[in-house]
GROMACS .gro file of C-alpha atoms in nm:
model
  419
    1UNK     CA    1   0.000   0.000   0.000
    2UNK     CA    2   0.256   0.248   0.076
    3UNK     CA    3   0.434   0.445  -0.173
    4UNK     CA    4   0.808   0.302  -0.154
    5UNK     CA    5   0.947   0.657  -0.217
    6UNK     CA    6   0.799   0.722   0.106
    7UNK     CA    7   1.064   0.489   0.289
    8UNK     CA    8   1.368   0.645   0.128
    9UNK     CA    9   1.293   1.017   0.262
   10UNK     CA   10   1.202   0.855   0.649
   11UNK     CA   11   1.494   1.085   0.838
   12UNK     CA   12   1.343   1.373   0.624
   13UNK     CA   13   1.019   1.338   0.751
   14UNK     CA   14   1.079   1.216   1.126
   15UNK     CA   15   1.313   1.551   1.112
   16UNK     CA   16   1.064   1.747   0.960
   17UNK     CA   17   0.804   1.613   1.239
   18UNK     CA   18   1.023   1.710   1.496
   19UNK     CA   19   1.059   2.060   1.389
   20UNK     CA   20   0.757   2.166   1.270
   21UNK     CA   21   0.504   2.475   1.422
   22UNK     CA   22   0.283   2.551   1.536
   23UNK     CA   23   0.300   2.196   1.654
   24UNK     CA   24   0.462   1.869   1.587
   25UNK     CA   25   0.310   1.696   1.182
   26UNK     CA   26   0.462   1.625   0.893
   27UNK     CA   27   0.292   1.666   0.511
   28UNK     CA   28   0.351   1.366   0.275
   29UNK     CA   29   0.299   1.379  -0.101
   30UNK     CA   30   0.253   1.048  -0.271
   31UNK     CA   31   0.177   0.848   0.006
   32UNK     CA   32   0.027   0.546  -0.137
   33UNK     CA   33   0.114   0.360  -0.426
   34UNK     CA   34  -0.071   0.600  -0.715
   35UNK     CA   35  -0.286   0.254  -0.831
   36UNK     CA   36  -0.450   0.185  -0.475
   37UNK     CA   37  -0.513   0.598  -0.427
   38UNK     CA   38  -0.639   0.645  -0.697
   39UNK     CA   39  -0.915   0.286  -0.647
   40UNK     CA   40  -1.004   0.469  -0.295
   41UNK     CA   41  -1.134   0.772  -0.495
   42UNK     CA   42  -1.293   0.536  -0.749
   43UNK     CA   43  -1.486   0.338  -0.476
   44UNK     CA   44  -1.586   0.629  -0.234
   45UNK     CA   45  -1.854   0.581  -0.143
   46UNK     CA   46  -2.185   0.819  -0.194
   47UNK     CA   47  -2.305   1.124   0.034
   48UNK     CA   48  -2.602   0.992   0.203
   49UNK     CA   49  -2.791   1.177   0.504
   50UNK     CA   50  -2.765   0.921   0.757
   51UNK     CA   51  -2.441   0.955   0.753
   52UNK     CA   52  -2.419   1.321   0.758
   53UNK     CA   53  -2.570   1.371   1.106
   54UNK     CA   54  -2.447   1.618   1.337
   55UNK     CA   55  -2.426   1.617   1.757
   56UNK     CA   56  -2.750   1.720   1.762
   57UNK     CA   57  -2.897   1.464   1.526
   58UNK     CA   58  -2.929   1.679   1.248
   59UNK     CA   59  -2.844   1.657   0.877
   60UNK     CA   60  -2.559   1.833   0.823
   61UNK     CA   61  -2.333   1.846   0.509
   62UNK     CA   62  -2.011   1.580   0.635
   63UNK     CA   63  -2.101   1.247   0.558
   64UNK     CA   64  -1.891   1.009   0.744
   65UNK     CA   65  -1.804   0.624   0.690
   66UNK     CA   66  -1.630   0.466   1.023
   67UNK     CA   67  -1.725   0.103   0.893
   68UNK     CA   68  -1.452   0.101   0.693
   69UNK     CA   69  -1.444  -0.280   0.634
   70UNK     CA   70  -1.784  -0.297   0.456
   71UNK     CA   71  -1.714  -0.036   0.199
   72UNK     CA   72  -1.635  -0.151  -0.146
   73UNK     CA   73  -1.245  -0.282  -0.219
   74UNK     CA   74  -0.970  -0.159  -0.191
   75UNK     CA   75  -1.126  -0.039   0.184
   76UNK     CA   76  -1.085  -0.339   0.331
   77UNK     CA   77  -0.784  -0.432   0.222
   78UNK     CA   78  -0.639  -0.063   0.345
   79UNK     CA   79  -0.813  -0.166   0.671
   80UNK     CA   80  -0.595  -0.464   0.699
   81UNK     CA   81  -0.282  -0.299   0.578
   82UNK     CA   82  -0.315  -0.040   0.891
   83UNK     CA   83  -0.310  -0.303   1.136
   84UNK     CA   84   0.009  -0.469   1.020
   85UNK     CA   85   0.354  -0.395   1.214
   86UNK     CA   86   0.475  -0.238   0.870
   87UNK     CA   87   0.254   0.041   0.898
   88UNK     CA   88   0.233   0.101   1.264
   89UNK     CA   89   0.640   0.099   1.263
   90UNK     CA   90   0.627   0.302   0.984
   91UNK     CA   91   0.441   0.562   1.176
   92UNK     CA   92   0.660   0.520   1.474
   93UNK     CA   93   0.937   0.553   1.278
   94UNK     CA   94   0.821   0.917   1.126
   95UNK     CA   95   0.706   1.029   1.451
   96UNK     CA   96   0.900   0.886   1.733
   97UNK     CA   97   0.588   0.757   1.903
   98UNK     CA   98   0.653   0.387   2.018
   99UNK     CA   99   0.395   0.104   2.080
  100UNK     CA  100   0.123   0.281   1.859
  101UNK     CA  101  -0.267   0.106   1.849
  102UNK     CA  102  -0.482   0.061   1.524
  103UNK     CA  103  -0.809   0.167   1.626
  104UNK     CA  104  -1.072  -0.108   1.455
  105UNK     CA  105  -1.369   0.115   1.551
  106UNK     CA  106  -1.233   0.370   1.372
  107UNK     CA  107  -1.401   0.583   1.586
  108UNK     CA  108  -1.428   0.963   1.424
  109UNK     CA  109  -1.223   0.795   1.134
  110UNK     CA  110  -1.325   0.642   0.811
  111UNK     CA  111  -1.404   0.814   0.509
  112UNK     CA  112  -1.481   1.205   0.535
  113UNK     CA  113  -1.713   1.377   0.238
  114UNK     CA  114  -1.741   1.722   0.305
  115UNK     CA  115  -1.967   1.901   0.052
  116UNK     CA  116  -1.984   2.289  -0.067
  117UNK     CA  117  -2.058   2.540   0.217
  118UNK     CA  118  -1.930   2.294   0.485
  119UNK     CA  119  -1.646   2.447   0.742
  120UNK     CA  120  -1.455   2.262   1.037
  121UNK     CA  121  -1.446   2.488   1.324
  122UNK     CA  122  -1.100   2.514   1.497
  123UNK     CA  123  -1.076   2.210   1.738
  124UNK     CA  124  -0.903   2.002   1.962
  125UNK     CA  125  -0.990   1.650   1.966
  126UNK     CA  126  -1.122   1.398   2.253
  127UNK     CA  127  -0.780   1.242   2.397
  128UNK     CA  128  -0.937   0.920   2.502
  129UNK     CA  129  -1.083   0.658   2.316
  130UNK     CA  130  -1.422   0.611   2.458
  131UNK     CA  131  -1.414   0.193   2.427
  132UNK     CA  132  -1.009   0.110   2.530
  133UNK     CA  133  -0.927   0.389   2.705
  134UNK     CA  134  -0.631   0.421   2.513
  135UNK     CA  135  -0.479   0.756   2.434
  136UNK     CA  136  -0.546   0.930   2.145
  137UNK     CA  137  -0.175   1.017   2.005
  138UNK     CA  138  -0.153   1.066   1.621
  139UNK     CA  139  -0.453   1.191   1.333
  140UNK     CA  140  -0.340   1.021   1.000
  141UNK     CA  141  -0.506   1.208   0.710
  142UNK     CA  142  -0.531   1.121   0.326
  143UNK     CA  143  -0.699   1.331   0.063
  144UNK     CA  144  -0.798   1.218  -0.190
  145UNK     CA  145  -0.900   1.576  -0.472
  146UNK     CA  146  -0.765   1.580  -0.778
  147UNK     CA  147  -0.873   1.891  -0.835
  148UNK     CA  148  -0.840   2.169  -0.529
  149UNK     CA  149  -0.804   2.485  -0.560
  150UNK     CA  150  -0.719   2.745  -0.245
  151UNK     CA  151  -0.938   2.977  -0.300
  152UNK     CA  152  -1.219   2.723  -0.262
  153UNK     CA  153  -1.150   2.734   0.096
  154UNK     CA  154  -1.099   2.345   0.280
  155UNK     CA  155  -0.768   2.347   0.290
  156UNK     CA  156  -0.632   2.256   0.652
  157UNK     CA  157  -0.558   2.475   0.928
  158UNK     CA  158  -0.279   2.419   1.178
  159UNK     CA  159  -0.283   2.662   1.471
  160UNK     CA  160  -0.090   2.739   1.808
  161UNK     CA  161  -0.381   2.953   1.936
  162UNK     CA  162  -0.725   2.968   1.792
  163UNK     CA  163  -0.826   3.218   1.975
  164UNK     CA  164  -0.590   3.428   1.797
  165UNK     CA  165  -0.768   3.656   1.547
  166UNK     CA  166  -0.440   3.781   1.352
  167UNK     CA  167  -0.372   3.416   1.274
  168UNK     CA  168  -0.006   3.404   1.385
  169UNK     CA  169   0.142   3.071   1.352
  170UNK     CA  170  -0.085   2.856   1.144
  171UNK     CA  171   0.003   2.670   0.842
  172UNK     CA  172  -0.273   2.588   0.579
  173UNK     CA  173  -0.241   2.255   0.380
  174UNK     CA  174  -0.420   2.197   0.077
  175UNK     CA  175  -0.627   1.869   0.067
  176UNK     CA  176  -0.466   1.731  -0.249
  177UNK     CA  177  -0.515   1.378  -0.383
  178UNK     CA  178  -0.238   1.132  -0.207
  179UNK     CA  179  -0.097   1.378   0.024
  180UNK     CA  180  -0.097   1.267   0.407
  181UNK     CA  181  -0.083   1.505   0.677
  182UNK     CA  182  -0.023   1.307   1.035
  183UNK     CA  183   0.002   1.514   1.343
  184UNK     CA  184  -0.003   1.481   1.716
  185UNK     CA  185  -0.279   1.486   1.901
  186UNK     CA  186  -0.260   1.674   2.234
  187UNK     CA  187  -0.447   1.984   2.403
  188UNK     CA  188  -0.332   2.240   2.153
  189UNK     CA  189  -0.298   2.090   1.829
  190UNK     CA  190  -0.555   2.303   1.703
  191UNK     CA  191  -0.734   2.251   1.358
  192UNK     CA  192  -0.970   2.282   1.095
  193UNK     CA  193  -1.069   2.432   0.780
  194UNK     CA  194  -1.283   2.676   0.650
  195UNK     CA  195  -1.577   2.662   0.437
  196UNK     CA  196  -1.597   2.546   0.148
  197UNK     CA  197  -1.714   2.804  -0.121
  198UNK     CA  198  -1.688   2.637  -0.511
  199UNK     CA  199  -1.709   2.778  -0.777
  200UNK     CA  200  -2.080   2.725  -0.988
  201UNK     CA  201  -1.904   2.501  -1.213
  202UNK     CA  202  -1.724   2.269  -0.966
  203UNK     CA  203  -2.038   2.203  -0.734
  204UNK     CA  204  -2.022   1.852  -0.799
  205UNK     CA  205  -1.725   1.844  -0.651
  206UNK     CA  206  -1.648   1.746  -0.252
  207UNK     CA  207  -1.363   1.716  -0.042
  208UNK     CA  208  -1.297   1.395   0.035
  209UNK     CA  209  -1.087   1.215   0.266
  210UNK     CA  210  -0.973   0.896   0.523
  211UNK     CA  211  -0.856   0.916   0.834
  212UNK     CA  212  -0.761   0.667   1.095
  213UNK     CA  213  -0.657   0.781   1.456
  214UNK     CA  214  -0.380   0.543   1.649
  215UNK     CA  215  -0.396   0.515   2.018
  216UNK     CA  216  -0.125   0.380   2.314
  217UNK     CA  217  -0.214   0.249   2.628
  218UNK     CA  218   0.044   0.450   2.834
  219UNK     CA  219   0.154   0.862   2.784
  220UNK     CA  220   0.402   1.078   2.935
  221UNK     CA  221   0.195   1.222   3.261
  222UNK     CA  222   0.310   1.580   3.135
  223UNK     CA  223   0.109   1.520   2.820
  224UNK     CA  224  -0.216   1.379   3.018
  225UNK     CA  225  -0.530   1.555   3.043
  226UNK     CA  226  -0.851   1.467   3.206
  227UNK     CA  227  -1.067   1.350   2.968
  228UNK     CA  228  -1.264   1.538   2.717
  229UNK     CA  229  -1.490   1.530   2.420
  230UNK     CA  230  -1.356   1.690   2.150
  231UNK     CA  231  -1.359   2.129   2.209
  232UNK     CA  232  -1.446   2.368   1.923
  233UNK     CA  233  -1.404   2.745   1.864
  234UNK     CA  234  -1.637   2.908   1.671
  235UNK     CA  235  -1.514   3.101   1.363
  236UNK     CA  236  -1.488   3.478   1.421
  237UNK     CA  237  -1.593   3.812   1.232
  238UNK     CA  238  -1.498   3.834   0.885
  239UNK     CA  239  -1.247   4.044   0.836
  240UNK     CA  240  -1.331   4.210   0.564
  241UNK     CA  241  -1.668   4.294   0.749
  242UNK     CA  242  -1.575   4.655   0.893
  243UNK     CA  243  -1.765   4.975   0.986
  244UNK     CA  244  -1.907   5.126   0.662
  245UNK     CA  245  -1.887   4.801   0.452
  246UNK     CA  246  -2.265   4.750   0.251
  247UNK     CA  247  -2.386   4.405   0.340
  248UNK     CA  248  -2.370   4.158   0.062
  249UNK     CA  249  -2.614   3.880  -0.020
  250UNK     CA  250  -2.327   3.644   0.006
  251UNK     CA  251  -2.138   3.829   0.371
  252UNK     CA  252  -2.516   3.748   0.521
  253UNK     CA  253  -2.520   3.383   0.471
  254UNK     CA  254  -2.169   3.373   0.523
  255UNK     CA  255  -2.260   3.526   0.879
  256UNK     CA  256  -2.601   3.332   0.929
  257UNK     CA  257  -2.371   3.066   0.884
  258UNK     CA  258  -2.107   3.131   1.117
  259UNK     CA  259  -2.402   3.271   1.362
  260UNK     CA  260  -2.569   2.900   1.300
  261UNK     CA  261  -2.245   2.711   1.413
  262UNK     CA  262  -2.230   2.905   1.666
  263UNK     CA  263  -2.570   2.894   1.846
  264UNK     CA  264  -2.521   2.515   1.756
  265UNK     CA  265  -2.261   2.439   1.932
  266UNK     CA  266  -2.399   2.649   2.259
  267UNK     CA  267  -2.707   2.400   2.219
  268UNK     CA  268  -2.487   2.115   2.230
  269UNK     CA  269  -2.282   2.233   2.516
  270UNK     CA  270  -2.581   2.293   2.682
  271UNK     CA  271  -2.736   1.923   2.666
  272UNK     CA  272  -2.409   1.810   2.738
  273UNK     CA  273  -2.351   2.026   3.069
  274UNK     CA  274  -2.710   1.922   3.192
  275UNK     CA  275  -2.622   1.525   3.071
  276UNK     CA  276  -2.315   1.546   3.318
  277UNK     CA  277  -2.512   1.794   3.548
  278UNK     CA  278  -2.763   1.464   3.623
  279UNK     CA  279  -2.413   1.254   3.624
  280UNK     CA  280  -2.229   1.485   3.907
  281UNK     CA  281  -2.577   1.434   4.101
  282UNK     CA  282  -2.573   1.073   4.066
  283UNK     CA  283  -2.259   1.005   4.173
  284UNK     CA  284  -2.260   1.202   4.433
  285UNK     CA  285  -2.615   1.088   4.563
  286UNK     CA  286  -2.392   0.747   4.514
  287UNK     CA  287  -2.123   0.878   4.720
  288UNK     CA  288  -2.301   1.007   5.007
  289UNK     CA  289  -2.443   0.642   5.009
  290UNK     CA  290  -2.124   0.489   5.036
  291UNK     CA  291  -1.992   0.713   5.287
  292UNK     CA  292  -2.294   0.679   5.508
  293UNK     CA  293  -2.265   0.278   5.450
  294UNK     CA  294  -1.921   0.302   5.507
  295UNK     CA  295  -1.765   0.054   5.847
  296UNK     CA  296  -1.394   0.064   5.919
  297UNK     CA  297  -1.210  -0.213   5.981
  298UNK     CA  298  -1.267  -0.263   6.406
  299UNK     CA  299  -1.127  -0.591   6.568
  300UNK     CA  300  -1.242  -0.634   6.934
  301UNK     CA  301  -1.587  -0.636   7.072
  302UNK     CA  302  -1.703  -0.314   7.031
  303UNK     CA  303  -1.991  -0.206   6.702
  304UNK     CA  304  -1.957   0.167   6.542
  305UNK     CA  305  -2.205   0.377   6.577
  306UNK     CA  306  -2.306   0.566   6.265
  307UNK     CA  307  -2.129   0.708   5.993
  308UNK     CA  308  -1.717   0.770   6.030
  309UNK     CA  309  -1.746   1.140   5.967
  310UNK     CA  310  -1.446   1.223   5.676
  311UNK     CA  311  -1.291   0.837   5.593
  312UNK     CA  312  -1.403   0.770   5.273
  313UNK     CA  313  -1.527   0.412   5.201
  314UNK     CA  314  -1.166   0.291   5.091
  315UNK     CA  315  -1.051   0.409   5.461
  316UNK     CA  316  -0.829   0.700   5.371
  317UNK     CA  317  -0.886   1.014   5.502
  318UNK     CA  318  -0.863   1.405   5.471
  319UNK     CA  319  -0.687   1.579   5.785
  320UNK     CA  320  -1.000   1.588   5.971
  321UNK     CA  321  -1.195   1.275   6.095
  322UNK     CA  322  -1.338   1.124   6.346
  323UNK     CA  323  -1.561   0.792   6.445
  324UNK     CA  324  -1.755   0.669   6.740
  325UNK     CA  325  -1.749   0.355   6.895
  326UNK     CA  326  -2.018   0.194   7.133
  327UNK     CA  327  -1.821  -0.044   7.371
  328UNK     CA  328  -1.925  -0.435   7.425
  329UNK     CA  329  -1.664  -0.523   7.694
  330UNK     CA  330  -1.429  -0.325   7.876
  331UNK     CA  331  -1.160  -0.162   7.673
  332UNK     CA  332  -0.789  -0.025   7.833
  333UNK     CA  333  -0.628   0.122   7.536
  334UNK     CA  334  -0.621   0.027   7.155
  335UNK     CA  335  -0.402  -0.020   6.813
  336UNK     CA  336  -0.450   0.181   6.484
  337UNK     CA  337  -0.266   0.054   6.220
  338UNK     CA  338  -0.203   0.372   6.016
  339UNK     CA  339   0.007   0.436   5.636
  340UNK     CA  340   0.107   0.758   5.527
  341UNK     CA  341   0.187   0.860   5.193
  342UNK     CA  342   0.531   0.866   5.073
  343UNK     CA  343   0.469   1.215   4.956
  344UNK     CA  344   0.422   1.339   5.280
  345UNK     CA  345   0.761   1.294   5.387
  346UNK     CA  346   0.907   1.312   5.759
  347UNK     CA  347   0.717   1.603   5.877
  348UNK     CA  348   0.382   1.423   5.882
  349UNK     CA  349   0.186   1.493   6.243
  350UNK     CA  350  -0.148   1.335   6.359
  351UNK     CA  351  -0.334   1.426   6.633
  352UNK     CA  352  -0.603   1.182   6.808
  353UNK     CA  353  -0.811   1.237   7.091
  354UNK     CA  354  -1.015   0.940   7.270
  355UNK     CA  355  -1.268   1.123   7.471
  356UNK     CA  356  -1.076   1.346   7.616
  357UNK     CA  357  -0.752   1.171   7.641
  358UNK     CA  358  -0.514   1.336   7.327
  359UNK     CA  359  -0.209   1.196   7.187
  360UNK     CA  360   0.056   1.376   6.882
  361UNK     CA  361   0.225   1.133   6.674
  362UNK     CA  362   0.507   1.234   6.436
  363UNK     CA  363   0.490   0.975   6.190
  364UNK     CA  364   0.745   0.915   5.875
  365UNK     CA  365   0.565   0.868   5.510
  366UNK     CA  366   0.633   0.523   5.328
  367UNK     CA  367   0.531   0.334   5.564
  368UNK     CA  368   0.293   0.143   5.813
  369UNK     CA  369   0.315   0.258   6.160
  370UNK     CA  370   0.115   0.119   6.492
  371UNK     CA  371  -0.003   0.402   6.744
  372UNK     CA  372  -0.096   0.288   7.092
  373UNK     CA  373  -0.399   0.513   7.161
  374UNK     CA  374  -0.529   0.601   7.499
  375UNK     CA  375  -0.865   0.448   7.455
  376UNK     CA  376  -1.026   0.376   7.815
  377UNK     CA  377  -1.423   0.304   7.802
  378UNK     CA  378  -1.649   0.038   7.990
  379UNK     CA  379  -1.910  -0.152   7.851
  380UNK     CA  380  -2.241  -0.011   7.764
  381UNK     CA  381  -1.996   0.370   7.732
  382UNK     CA  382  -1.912   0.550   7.399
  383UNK     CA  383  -1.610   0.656   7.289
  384UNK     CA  384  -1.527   0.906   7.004
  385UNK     CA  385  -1.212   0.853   6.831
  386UNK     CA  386  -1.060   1.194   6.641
  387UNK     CA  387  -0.781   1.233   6.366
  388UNK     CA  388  -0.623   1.576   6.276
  389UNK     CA  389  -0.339   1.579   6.040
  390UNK     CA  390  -0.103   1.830   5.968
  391UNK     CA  391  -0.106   1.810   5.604
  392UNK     CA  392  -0.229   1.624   5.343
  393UNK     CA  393  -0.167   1.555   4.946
  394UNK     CA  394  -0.349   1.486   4.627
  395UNK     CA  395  -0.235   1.223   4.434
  396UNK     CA  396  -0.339   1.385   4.056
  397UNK     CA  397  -0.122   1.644   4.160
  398UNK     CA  398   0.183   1.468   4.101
  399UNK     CA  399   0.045   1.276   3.782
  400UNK     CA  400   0.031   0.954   3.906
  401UNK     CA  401  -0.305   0.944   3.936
  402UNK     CA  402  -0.673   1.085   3.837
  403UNK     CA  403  -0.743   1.103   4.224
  404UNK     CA  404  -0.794   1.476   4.314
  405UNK     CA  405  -0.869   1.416   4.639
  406UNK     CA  406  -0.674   1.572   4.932
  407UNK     CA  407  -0.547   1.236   5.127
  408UNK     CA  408  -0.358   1.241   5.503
  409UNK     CA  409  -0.366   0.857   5.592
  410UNK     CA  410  -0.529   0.566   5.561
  411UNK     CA  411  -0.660   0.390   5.886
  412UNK     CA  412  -0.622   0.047   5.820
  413UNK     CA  413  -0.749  -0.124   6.118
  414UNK     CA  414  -0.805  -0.072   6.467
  415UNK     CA  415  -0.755  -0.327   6.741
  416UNK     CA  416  -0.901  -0.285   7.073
  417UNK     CA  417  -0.785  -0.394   7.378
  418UNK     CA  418  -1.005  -0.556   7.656
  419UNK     CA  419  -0.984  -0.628   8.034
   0.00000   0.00000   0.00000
């Protein structure tokens, strides 16, 4: 499938990959052999409206094929090819990303048809696929136009910052039949075209495309984000639009367009923040649950009463907590098996008070550590156990984790001592 000449010029491309702004891609000419480009254009499939739908359901003018292996040959053949170690080392090779992932879902992927007065708002991508997991590391592109010209709009945009009206640092691509663009995907490689405006004799015409996104299960913490859909920035005033300009037929729909993508993607943002709105209050109806439910780990004969106020239902704690225990048999002191993070160092400090008996530990992080606690009650008598810590540490901080929450120690166990 690929173009041999593309093997020969490798330590051009990985170099220019390396180097290029406004972030890390690489253009390829001539990517595949001419004979199997050239039968992908021939068996592209059709435009059809069910596969033209937008988020919000709607008919929209991208048609998009992500079941690549039932299209017509040479699709599934291409489909195969991607899988094999030649490819994937191929791309590892040009961009210095090891241990990449075919994606079989193509998820996003497959054939792109993008007909006249369609535009791809500026946009960073989701980073996670929403099946594996995986990370979402390179965008493969192939056009597939034998005929494009700039001035038609389409062509893609790279940008640092699209935000940035003066359009510093952006490159523009043309989509031209058998030339690849790969590029990194991460949280600001920014991109998209704009729309497409043919001419009256070319509006038969489309641009067309395949993509394929490739995944790996592990990336650089420093290059992790939480996880997002992908983001888009709507297109901004024309510039040609300034005070004392007349209005043209053709600068209205351009702006009831822009206007319509606009208050479109508001909507969508909308459903979405009131989907994860009901989300946020189901987990943390679910949450509240668990911590209510929640029963720590208490050998000797004694039952807790209630909730432990600030453990969470894994047993780790914030500085503050406390629990209450209703006494079965006499108790003259008691055990708590307690770990402290690593992060926390030597300077860690936990105060607990039985009753009204208190004790300061200075405890080292890394490791387990057994407190004798002053814990004196008789049978039938409560006795409130309290932890205050002198710090504490987050876990996602650090990268190591997605756990944001602010952690002092973990109470393991607790053994009581009886008479």
């Amino acid at each position: 499938m690929l173009n041999p000449l593309v093997r020969t010029k490798l330590t051009g491309y990985t170099e220019a990959f390396a180097q290029a702004t406004p972030f890390r891609h690489v253009v390829i000419d001539d990517f595949l052999l001419p004979a199997v480009a050239e039968d992908l254009l021939q068996a592209f499939p059709g435009f059809a409206d069910q596969f033209a739908l937008n988020e919000m359901g709607q008919v929209g003018g991208k048609a998009v094929r992500e079941r690549v292996r039932d299209l017509r040959a040479p699709y599934p053949a291409l489909d195969a090819w991607l899988q094999t170690a030649d490819f994937l080392q191929t791309a590892t090779a040009i961009t210095g990303i090891a241990d990449l992932c075919y994606d079989p879902d193509y998820v996003g992927g497959g054939t792109h048809e993008n007909i006249d007065g369609q535009s791809l708002d500026m946009h960073i991508d989701f980073n996670f696929h929403p099946g594996t997991r995986q990370h979402r590391r390179l965008n493969l592109i192939i056009y597939l136009n034998h005929e494009w010209d700039e001035a038609w709009g389409g062509s893609i945009e790279l940008a640092e910052d699209p935000w940035d009206v003066d359009n510093r640092n952006r490159r523009l691509v043309r989509p031209l039949f058998n030339r690849a663009v790969i590029f990194e995907t991460t949280e600001c490689s920014w991109h998209g075209f704009s729309r497409i405006k043919l001419p009256a004799d070319r509006k038969h015409l489309s641009r067309r495309s395949f993509a394929i996104y490739l995944y790996t299960r592990e990336r650089p913490p420093e290059q992790t984000a939480p996880s997002h859909a992908t983001v888009y920035v709507p297109e901004a005033r024309p510039p040609h639009l300034l005070a004392g300009h007349a209005l043209t037929e053709r600068d209205q729909m351009e702006l009831d367009n822009r206007f319509a993508a606009a208050r479109g993607q508001l909507r969508y943002l909308y459903e979405r923040e009131k989907a994860f709105a009901r989300q946020i209050e189901n987990l943390e109806y679910a949450l509240r649950e668990a911590r209510a439910a929640a029963r720590l780990e208490i050998l000797g004969f004694a039952r807790q009463v209630g909730a432990a106020e600030g453990f969470w239902p894994d047993s780790w704690s914030p500085r503050a907590a406390q629990f209450t225990l209703e006494l079965v048999a006499d108790c003259r002191g008691a055990i708590a098996r307690i770990w402290v993070p690593e992060a926390l160092g030597s300077g860690f400090e936990l105060h607990i008070d039985c009753n009204d008996a208190s004790t300061v530990f200075r405890l080292r992080g890394g490791r387990v550590s057994e407190l004798r606690l002053p814990l004196r009650a008789r049978a039938g008598e409560q006795a409130t156990i309290r932890f205050r810590a002198n710090q504490d540490w987050i876990p996602g901080e650090a990268g190591s984790s997605s756990d944001q929450r602010a952690l002092a120690f973990r109470l393991l166990d607790l053994t009581l001592q009886h008479e």
